[in-house]
Every structure is written in C-alpha cells, then in structure tokens.
C-alpha cells in the first residue's frame, strides 16, 4: 500500500488511470516491493513444513547438500543407523554397550521427603502394648514409622547410623519419624547410644502391670516352644519360700524402676512419656491424645477412629475408606493367657510391690497395679 501511495505522488498522471488498470499497477508494485524486502528466495513457509529451519533460509542450492548437523530428525536417524551398520561387528557391540551403560536420568527428584534418623522411639516394654501404640499413632498424617523392629541400639549398633537411617521411611520436614523396639528399655547400652545419636530424641515407654506382663510374655514363648517348663518353675527359685528368680527375663523386664534409673542418666524425665497398657485397652483415644501432645502433634487421632473388638478383647481401628475391613492387631495380640496358680500370682505381687512404688514416685504417677 505504501508503494501505491509513493507511485501516485511520483507520477501525477496516475489519477487518470481507470480503476481496473490502477489495481493491476498496484499489485505489480506490491510484488516488486515484496521482492525487494525478501531477497534470495526466502519465501515464508508453512509451520508444518518438514524442512529443517536451518535449510529454509539457506537457499535452494544448500538443499542439495545435507550435512549431518542440519538433517531432519528422521533423516538423522536413518544416517545414524546406516553409519552403525557400516561399522565392524566389534565396534557395533561396543556402541551398543555404551548405550546400555549410559545412566538414566536420576529419579530421586520424584521422591518426596528424606530418610531421617528418628525423632521419637518407642523403647519398651515387651508385651506392654507397644505394637498397638505404633499402629494407632501412625494413622496420624504427620507421623511416619519404620514397619519392623530395627534392633539397632541392642543388636545391630555396629552397622552404623547410616544403615539405621536407611531403614527409616521418607518424611517431610514437618513429619515425625518413629521406630519401635521394646527390648531397648532393658538394654544397658541403649540409653547412651540413643543419646549419642541425639539428645533431643523423645522416648515412649508403654508399661503394664508387671505380673500380667510376665504371664503374657510366658504365654507368647509357650506358643513357640510347647515343651517349656511351667511358669512357676521359671518364675521361682523356691516357691514355697517365695523366692523369685530375678534372672528370668520375663521377671526382670517388670523391674521398671531399675531400668528407668539407667535412662535418667542420659535423658531428663520430661523427654520420656509413659503410656498405661491398661488404659490403652479401656481408653485408647485418651492415651493417644497424650501421646500426640507429647510429640507436639495436633490431636487428629480421636475416639472416632476406634471400636472395641469383643472377640480379641482389644480396641481396633475402624475401617478406613480405602479398606474393606477394620484394622486389628495380629493373631498374636490379645491371645488368652495361660492359667497361673492364684498363690503364685500373689507371691509375685508381693515381690513387685516395692519396685512399683518406687517407679510411681520416679514418674510422678500411680498406675494402680496393686
């Protein structure tokens, strides 16, 4: 259009041209202007033109010669395959090996969180209800826990902290990492080793009437070893005189006050939370509320998550939306205890009484096991 205006100014006679003639002259001048602006055959091509962009502006002559760096993707693949086919067989194998050994892009960026050493550990006690506490608290969205007992601080300490860390689940910065190994509470080296890992570690101890706990411990062992001696034979050195065998592990674990003294050498009492194994059965929501407070978590696990299973005599988690059935502990939990002579039970209560009283005084709470 600019060319037409210039033409009308330079040639005054242009107004004498008829409409049709004027249009023809205008189109001719527009073509001349286009050729002047885009020399060398650089004609605009459609966006779906398969010709590589490096050839579109290089002129028609360059299209007769296609260097490898300026081939279309399809031509490049054909050229590469032809070159490889022309190589000796040994060279082809080496080329294939290089391709196979080329590492794929790292996938770590697709995983959320990091594996961290635990912020909290359920350290005891065996047959106190530790598995129930772990299963109940891990439904909290801000808690991630190792699924199995690691036994790092009692059996696998020589493997090192990095091995221990590798057993932990991936957690976000705001989440609590936990693990459970109840034998830690009665392991002499465990408090020192955990303190060496982190003095800030929070400890949870699930305690239970030591007499009931000992009978439960024996019942579990008997299910695995049917030829085990009787409970009385193992619990007493001399039952007629009421002399208890403190070396038997089932008895020794219940001496909570003695074990706690060892832990208090490395951790303040405020860093240890005690869960009542009895109240965990009668009021699981209440006990879990206190555990959540201790861990600094919002109270999300509440009574709406539990129901009492009368067959097992134990609380279970209600059916989650993603499951077809409720979540109860395994068959080994809530099993019927072996019947023990009433006199033996009273003798054990007399034995444990002073240790229990001392334990109540140490933790500032009466568990009412008498």
Tab-separated table of C-alpha atoms in Angstrom:
chain	number	residue	atom	x	y	z
A	1	UNK	CA	0.000	0.000	0.000
A	2	UNK	CA	2.915	2.289	0.765
A	3	UNK	CA	4.298	1.577	-2.698
A	4	UNK	CA	0.961	2.656	-4.278
A	5	UNK	CA	0.995	5.950	-2.405
A	6	UNK	CA	4.573	6.671	-3.487
A	7	UNK	CA	3.597	5.860	-7.110
A	8	UNK	CA	0.662	8.305	-7.022
A	9	UNK	CA	2.948	11.097	-5.771
A	10	UNK	CA	5.789	10.463	-8.231
A	11	UNK	CA	3.506	10.094	-11.275
A	12	UNK	CA	0.751	12.742	-11.348
A	13	UNK	CA	-0.865	11.098	-14.357
A	14	UNK	CA	-1.805	8.093	-12.206
A	15	UNK	CA	-5.181	9.633	-11.384
A	16	UNK	CA	-6.125	9.279	-14.992
A	17	UNK	CA	-5.907	5.505	-14.848
A	18	UNK	CA	-9.132	3.598	-14.663
A	19	UNK	CA	-9.993	1.562	-11.601
A	20	UNK	CA	-9.036	-1.802	-13.120
A	21	UNK	CA	-5.754	-0.505	-14.501
A	22	UNK	CA	-4.937	1.135	-11.204
A	23	UNK	CA	-5.436	-2.163	-9.310
A	24	UNK	CA	-3.179	-4.046	-11.724
A	25	UNK	CA	-0.436	-1.459	-11.387
A	26	UNK	CA	-0.842	-1.536	-7.570
A	27	UNK	CA	-0.468	-5.309	-7.398
A	28	UNK	CA	2.605	-5.189	-9.637
A	29	UNK	CA	4.241	-2.544	-7.479
A	30	UNK	CA	3.410	-4.508	-4.305
A	31	UNK	CA	5.131	-7.577	-5.766
A	32	UNK	CA	8.228	-5.509	-6.586
A	33	UNK	CA	8.331	-4.170	-3.025
A	34	UNK	CA	7.971	-7.713	-1.549
A	35	UNK	CA	10.856	-8.955	-3.704
A	36	UNK	CA	12.981	-6.040	-2.548
A	37	UNK	CA	12.242	-6.755	1.144
A	38	UNK	CA	12.774	-10.575	0.958
A	39	UNK	CA	15.629	-11.270	-1.471
A	40	UNK	CA	17.316	-14.662	-2.118
A	41	UNK	CA	14.144	-16.755	-2.273
A	42	UNK	CA	13.445	-16.577	1.438
A	43	UNK	CA	9.760	-17.207	0.966
A	44	UNK	CA	7.680	-17.791	4.110
A	45	UNK	CA	6.826	-21.442	4.595
A	46	UNK	CA	4.001	-23.112	6.369
A	47	UNK	CA	4.501	-24.067	10.031
A	48	UNK	CA	4.081	-27.732	9.168
A	49	UNK	CA	6.857	-27.696	6.567
A	50	UNK	CA	9.055	-30.713	7.454
A	51	UNK	CA	12.190	-28.984	6.096
A	52	UNK	CA	14.546	-28.126	8.984
A	53	UNK	CA	14.693	-24.432	9.792
A	54	UNK	CA	18.443	-24.304	9.071
A	55	UNK	CA	17.626	-25.165	5.401
A	56	UNK	CA	14.671	-22.842	4.951
A	57	UNK	CA	16.822	-19.704	4.731
A	58	UNK	CA	19.936	-21.160	3.164
A	59	UNK	CA	18.691	-21.034	-0.422
A	60	UNK	CA	17.829	-23.773	-2.849
A	61	UNK	CA	21.439	-24.675	-3.543
A	62	UNK	CA	22.120	-25.714	0.050
A	63	UNK	CA	19.226	-28.161	-0.072
A	64	UNK	CA	21.259	-30.309	-2.431
A	65	UNK	CA	23.791	-30.870	0.345
A	66	UNK	CA	22.585	-32.053	3.793
A	67	UNK	CA	25.277	-32.046	6.451
A	68	UNK	CA	24.523	-34.313	9.474
A	69	UNK	CA	24.087	-31.328	11.750
A	70	UNK	CA	21.308	-29.989	9.569
A	71	UNK	CA	19.288	-33.111	8.892
A	72	UNK	CA	15.667	-33.582	9.799
A	73	UNK	CA	15.135	-35.945	12.790
A	74	UNK	CA	14.016	-38.778	10.501
A	75	UNK	CA	16.973	-38.337	8.144
A	76	UNK	CA	19.360	-38.158	11.123
A	77	UNK	CA	18.099	-41.487	12.485
A	78	UNK	CA	18.478	-43.089	9.043
A	79	UNK	CA	22.011	-41.702	8.660
A	80	UNK	CA	22.992	-42.903	12.168
A	81	UNK	CA	21.636	-46.410	11.507
A	82	UNK	CA	23.460	-46.584	8.172
A	83	UNK	CA	26.744	-45.469	9.751
A	84	UNK	CA	26.419	-48.060	12.517
A	85	UNK	CA	25.672	-50.822	10.018
A	86	UNK	CA	28.875	-49.943	8.145
A	87	UNK	CA	30.974	-50.395	11.317
A	88	UNK	CA	32.789	-53.664	12.073
A	89	UNK	CA	30.824	-56.064	14.272
A	90	UNK	CA	33.084	-55.432	17.279
A	91	UNK	CA	32.561	-51.706	17.020
A	92	UNK	CA	28.787	-52.251	16.860
A	93	UNK	CA	28.877	-54.260	20.099
A	94	UNK	CA	30.917	-51.550	21.822
A	95	UNK	CA	28.473	-48.871	20.652
A	96	UNK	CA	25.533	-50.903	21.972
A	97	UNK	CA	27.314	-51.393	25.293
A	98	UNK	CA	27.887	-47.672	25.637
A	99	UNK	CA	24.202	-47.022	25.046
A	100	UNK	CA	23.182	-49.706	27.575
A	101	UNK	CA	25.588	-48.423	30.224
A	102	UNK	CA	24.562	-44.814	29.863
A	103	UNK	CA	22.919	-43.925	33.196
A	104	UNK	CA	19.294	-42.921	33.039
A	105	UNK	CA	18.276	-39.533	34.456
A	106	UNK	CA	18.168	-39.551	38.273
A	107	UNK	CA	14.705	-40.313	39.684
A	108	UNK	CA	15.365	-39.008	43.219
A	109	UNK	CA	13.636	-35.754	42.394
A	110	UNK	CA	10.395	-37.728	42.034
A	111	UNK	CA	10.542	-38.965	45.646
A	112	UNK	CA	9.161	-36.756	48.371
A	113	UNK	CA	10.958	-36.195	51.665
A	114	UNK	CA	14.170	-37.617	53.052
A	115	UNK	CA	15.166	-40.537	55.247
A	116	UNK	CA	15.917	-39.085	58.659
A	117	UNK	CA	17.026	-40.538	61.960
A	118	UNK	CA	14.006	-40.930	64.263
A	119	UNK	CA	12.690	-38.022	66.306
A	120	UNK	CA	10.902	-40.430	68.651
A	121	UNK	CA	11.400	-44.068	69.644
A	122	UNK	CA	9.076	-46.481	71.435
A	123	UNK	CA	11.705	-48.136	73.637
A	124	UNK	CA	9.560	-50.502	75.711
A	125	UNK	CA	8.284	-52.604	77.130
A	126	UNK	CA	7.822	-56.027	75.630
A	127	UNK	CA	4.196	-57.271	75.920
A	128	UNK	CA	3.143	-53.873	77.204
A	129	UNK	CA	1.234	-52.723	74.124
A	130	UNK	CA	3.992	-51.184	72.012
A	131	UNK	CA	2.668	-52.525	68.699
A	132	UNK	CA	-0.774	-51.082	69.428
A	133	UNK	CA	0.679	-47.641	70.190
A	134	UNK	CA	2.698	-47.672	66.970
A	135	UNK	CA	-0.223	-48.792	64.799
A	136	UNK	CA	-2.555	-46.263	66.399
A	137	UNK	CA	-0.218	-43.261	66.200
A	138	UNK	CA	0.956	-43.935	62.651
A	139	UNK	CA	-2.505	-43.167	61.246
A	140	UNK	CA	-1.687	-39.554	62.097
A	141	UNK	CA	-0.712	-37.797	58.832
A	142	UNK	CA	2.332	-36.183	60.474
A	143	UNK	CA	3.831	-39.486	61.669
A	144	UNK	CA	5.853	-41.949	59.622
A	145	UNK	CA	7.257	-45.080	61.231
A	146	UNK	CA	9.524	-47.986	60.362
A	147	UNK	CA	7.355	-51.067	59.902
A	148	UNK	CA	9.566	-53.597	61.685
A	149	UNK	CA	11.660	-53.552	64.833
A	150	UNK	CA	15.156	-52.421	63.830
A	151	UNK	CA	17.024	-53.604	66.964
A	152	UNK	CA	19.736	-51.115	66.077
A	153	UNK	CA	20.679	-49.985	69.581
A	154	UNK	CA	20.851	-53.510	71.023
A	155	UNK	CA	21.851	-55.943	68.232
A	156	UNK	CA	22.926	-54.002	65.135
A	157	UNK	CA	24.777	-50.997	66.519
A	158	UNK	CA	27.997	-51.950	64.732
A	159	UNK	CA	26.248	-51.409	61.363
A	160	UNK	CA	26.369	-47.657	61.880
A	161	UNK	CA	23.901	-44.784	61.797
A	162	UNK	CA	23.686	-44.650	58.002
A	163	UNK	CA	22.442	-48.248	57.968
A	164	UNK	CA	19.928	-47.284	60.653
A	165	UNK	CA	18.832	-44.238	58.649
A	166	UNK	CA	18.292	-46.408	55.570
A	167	UNK	CA	15.589	-48.360	57.460
A	168	UNK	CA	13.538	-45.232	58.099
A	169	UNK	CA	10.647	-44.114	55.871
A	170	UNK	CA	10.887	-40.925	53.835
A	171	UNK	CA	9.416	-37.996	55.742
A	172	UNK	CA	8.779	-34.340	55.099
A	173	UNK	CA	10.374	-31.705	57.308
A	174	UNK	CA	7.185	-31.271	59.340
A	175	UNK	CA	6.650	-35.006	59.946
A	176	UNK	CA	7.820	-37.118	62.879
A	177	UNK	CA	9.962	-40.180	62.158
A	178	UNK	CA	9.468	-43.078	64.594
A	179	UNK	CA	10.553	-46.631	65.245
A	180	UNK	CA	9.709	-49.270	67.853
A	181	UNK	CA	11.992	-51.808	69.510
A	182	UNK	CA	10.750	-52.720	73.034
A	183	UNK	CA	13.940	-54.505	74.072
A	184	UNK	CA	15.761	-51.145	74.216
A	185	UNK	CA	14.259	-50.408	77.640
A	186	UNK	CA	16.106	-53.298	79.275
A	187	UNK	CA	19.329	-52.944	77.235
A	188	UNK	CA	22.038	-51.312	79.342
A	189	UNK	CA	23.831	-49.636	76.394
A	190	UNK	CA	20.679	-48.325	74.663
A	191	UNK	CA	20.256	-45.013	76.577
A	192	UNK	CA	23.865	-43.986	75.995
A	193	UNK	CA	23.750	-44.935	72.322
A	194	UNK	CA	20.474	-43.127	71.640
A	195	UNK	CA	21.769	-40.057	73.463
A	196	UNK	CA	24.903	-40.136	71.301
A	197	UNK	CA	22.669	-40.087	68.216
A	198	UNK	CA	20.568	-37.178	69.503
A	199	UNK	CA	19.975	-35.867	72.998
A	200	UNK	CA	16.681	-34.435	71.713
A	201	UNK	CA	15.137	-37.838	70.926
A	202	UNK	CA	11.722	-38.321	72.520
A	203	UNK	CA	11.157	-41.676	74.213
A	204	UNK	CA	7.885	-43.549	74.718
A	205	UNK	CA	7.554	-46.394	77.230
A	206	UNK	CA	4.384	-48.495	77.364
A	207	UNK	CA	4.144	-50.048	80.822
A	208	UNK	CA	1.767	-52.657	82.201
A	209	UNK	CA	1.171	-54.472	85.481
A	210	UNK	CA	4.453	-56.444	85.704
A	211	UNK	CA	2.693	-59.620	86.867
A	212	UNK	CA	0.248	-59.594	83.950
A	213	UNK	CA	3.093	-58.650	81.621
A	214	UNK	CA	5.199	-61.637	82.790
A	215	UNK	CA	2.298	-64.063	82.222
A	216	UNK	CA	1.710	-62.600	78.739
A	217	UNK	CA	5.420	-62.946	77.966
A	218	UNK	CA	5.376	-66.591	79.057
A	219	UNK	CA	2.211	-67.285	77.025
A	220	UNK	CA	3.853	-65.965	73.880
A	221	UNK	CA	7.024	-68.009	74.425
A	222	UNK	CA	4.979	-71.144	75.184
A	223	UNK	CA	3.169	-70.797	71.836
A	224	UNK	CA	6.536	-71.066	70.110
A	225	UNK	CA	8.118	-73.603	72.493
A	226	UNK	CA	5.470	-76.105	73.664
A	227	UNK	CA	7.885	-78.090	75.859
A	228	UNK	CA	8.699	-75.055	78.005
A	229	UNK	CA	8.773	-75.658	81.799
A	230	UNK	CA	5.837	-74.392	83.816
A	231	UNK	CA	5.528	-70.709	84.672
A	232	UNK	CA	6.083	-71.394	88.360
A	233	UNK	CA	9.260	-73.398	87.706
A	234	UNK	CA	10.726	-70.477	85.756
A	235	UNK	CA	9.481	-67.651	87.979
A	236	UNK	CA	10.623	-69.021	91.347
A	237	UNK	CA	13.856	-70.324	92.697
A	238	UNK	CA	11.875	-71.623	95.664
A	239	UNK	CA	8.125	-71.046	95.514
A	240	UNK	CA	7.431	-72.428	98.997
A	241	UNK	CA	9.690	-69.697	100.407
A	242	UNK	CA	8.531	-67.088	97.889
A	243	UNK	CA	11.994	-66.588	96.363
A	244	UNK	CA	11.589	-65.146	92.865
A	245	UNK	CA	14.156	-65.794	90.133
A	246	UNK	CA	15.116	-62.279	89.037
A	247	UNK	CA	17.399	-63.653	86.344
A	248	UNK	CA	14.462	-64.894	84.273
A	249	UNK	CA	13.896	-62.319	81.572
A	250	UNK	CA	10.094	-62.331	81.948
A	251	UNK	CA	10.535	-61.288	85.595
A	252	UNK	CA	13.465	-58.910	85.066
A	253	UNK	CA	11.677	-56.764	82.450
A	254	UNK	CA	8.999	-55.806	85.015
A	255	UNK	CA	11.538	-54.125	87.324
A	256	UNK	CA	10.716	-50.789	85.713
A	257	UNK	CA	12.312	-48.612	88.396
A	258	UNK	CA	15.722	-50.254	87.970
A	259	UNK	CA	15.705	-49.853	84.205
A	260	UNK	CA	14.446	-46.266	84.385
A	261	UNK	CA	17.384	-45.269	86.572
A	262	UNK	CA	19.694	-46.128	83.691
A	263	UNK	CA	17.691	-43.979	81.235
A	264	UNK	CA	17.611	-40.983	83.559
A	265	UNK	CA	21.404	-40.823	83.433
A	266	UNK	CA	21.129	-39.705	79.808
A	267	UNK	CA	17.644	-38.215	79.370
A	268	UNK	CA	15.521	-35.882	81.511
A	269	UNK	CA	12.210	-37.273	82.697
A	270	UNK	CA	10.363	-34.666	80.602
A	271	UNK	CA	11.682	-36.380	77.476
A	272	UNK	CA	10.153	-39.735	78.419
A	273	UNK	CA	6.420	-40.381	78.087
A	274	UNK	CA	4.784	-43.341	79.818
A	275	UNK	CA	1.702	-44.974	78.305
A	276	UNK	CA	-0.542	-47.122	80.521
A	277	UNK	CA	-1.030	-50.502	78.881
A	278	UNK	CA	-4.267	-50.970	80.827
A	279	UNK	CA	-5.785	-47.629	79.792
A	280	UNK	CA	-4.663	-48.264	76.218
A	281	UNK	CA	-7.309	-51.030	76.199
A	282	UNK	CA	-10.085	-49.200	78.046
A	283	UNK	CA	-9.466	-45.696	76.650
A	284	UNK	CA	-7.244	-45.809	73.552
A	285	UNK	CA	-8.283	-42.338	72.388
A	286	UNK	CA	-7.318	-40.797	75.723
A	287	UNK	CA	-3.892	-42.430	75.739
A	288	UNK	CA	-3.281	-41.454	72.104
A	289	UNK	CA	-4.281	-37.867	72.865
A	290	UNK	CA	-1.479	-37.689	75.430
A	291	UNK	CA	0.986	-39.279	73.025
A	292	UNK	CA	0.101	-36.688	70.367
A	293	UNK	CA	0.598	-33.889	72.900
A	294	UNK	CA	3.982	-35.307	73.873
A	295	UNK	CA	5.095	-35.424	70.230
A	296	UNK	CA	3.869	-31.882	69.592
A	297	UNK	CA	1.176	-33.025	67.173
A	298	UNK	CA	-2.346	-31.800	66.623
A	299	UNK	CA	-4.924	-34.169	68.135
A	300	UNK	CA	-6.169	-35.883	64.997
A	301	UNK	CA	-6.396	-39.493	66.258
A	302	UNK	CA	-9.543	-39.469	68.392
A	303	UNK	CA	-12.241	-41.825	69.651
A	304	UNK	CA	-13.901	-41.818	66.226
A	305	UNK	CA	-11.002	-43.983	64.986
A	306	UNK	CA	-11.568	-46.877	67.433
A	307	UNK	CA	-14.029	-49.606	68.274
A	308	UNK	CA	-13.735	-52.397	70.827
A	309	UNK	CA	-13.358	-55.913	69.419
A	310	UNK	CA	-15.049	-58.189	71.959
A	311	UNK	CA	-13.572	-61.329	70.407
A	312	UNK	CA	-9.983	-60.135	70.885
A	313	UNK	CA	-10.759	-58.117	73.994
A	314	UNK	CA	-8.799	-55.267	72.473
A	315	UNK	CA	-9.550	-51.990	70.623
A	316	UNK	CA	-9.220	-51.971	66.838
A	317	UNK	CA	-9.096	-49.198	64.279
A	318	UNK	CA	-12.317	-48.599	62.397
A	319	UNK	CA	-12.423	-49.456	58.713
A	320	UNK	CA	-10.607	-46.797	56.669
A	321	UNK	CA	-12.251	-45.657	53.447
A	322	UNK	CA	-9.583	-47.388	51.366
A	323	UNK	CA	-10.031	-50.777	53.058
A	324	UNK	CA	-12.740	-53.413	53.056
A	325	UNK	CA	-12.278	-54.365	56.703
A	326	UNK	CA	-11.241	-52.853	60.053
A	327	UNK	CA	-7.614	-52.890	61.153
A	328	UNK	CA	-6.935	-55.102	64.162
A	329	UNK	CA	-3.640	-56.314	65.536
A	330	UNK	CA	-2.409	-59.769	64.529
A	331	UNK	CA	-3.416	-63.107	65.996
A	332	UNK	CA	-0.506	-62.985	68.452
A	333	UNK	CA	-2.065	-59.921	70.116
A	334	UNK	CA	-4.848	-60.377	72.639
A	335	UNK	CA	-4.363	-64.139	72.983
A	336	UNK	CA	-5.782	-65.895	76.044
A	337	UNK	CA	-3.238	-66.141	78.861
A	338	UNK	CA	-2.099	-69.351	80.471
A	339	UNK	CA	-3.879	-70.011	83.782
A	340	UNK	CA	-1.485	-69.469	86.694
A	341	UNK	CA	-1.974	-70.609	90.293
A	342	UNK	CA	-3.506	-67.812	92.371
A	343	UNK	CA	-0.922	-68.236	95.130
A	344	UNK	CA	1.904	-67.727	92.639
A	345	UNK	CA	0.295	-64.518	91.394
A	346	UNK	CA	0.007	-63.128	94.933
A	347	UNK	CA	3.638	-64.012	95.639
A	348	UNK	CA	4.698	-62.105	92.522
A	349	UNK	CA	2.590	-59.097	93.513
A	350	UNK	CA	4.354	-59.017	96.881
A	351	UNK	CA	7.689	-59.229	95.083
A	352	UNK	CA	6.954	-56.384	92.655
A	353	UNK	CA	5.219	-54.050	95.140
A	354	UNK	CA	8.292	-52.115	96.356
A	355	UNK	CA	9.606	-51.750	92.804
A	356	UNK	CA	6.217	-50.483	91.628
A	357	UNK	CA	6.012	-47.907	94.428
A	358	UNK	CA	9.464	-46.636	93.577
A	359	UNK	CA	8.506	-46.422	89.903
A	360	UNK	CA	5.350	-44.410	90.736
A	361	UNK	CA	7.492	-41.958	92.707
A	362	UNK	CA	10.051	-41.622	89.924
A	363	UNK	CA	7.499	-40.809	87.198
A	364	UNK	CA	5.025	-38.940	89.404
A	365	UNK	CA	2.075	-41.156	88.521
A	366	UNK	CA	0.268	-44.046	90.251
A	367	UNK	CA	-0.603	-46.778	87.736
A	368	UNK	CA	-2.639	-48.635	90.384
A	369	UNK	CA	-1.231	-52.101	89.836
A	370	UNK	CA	-1.877	-53.122	93.427
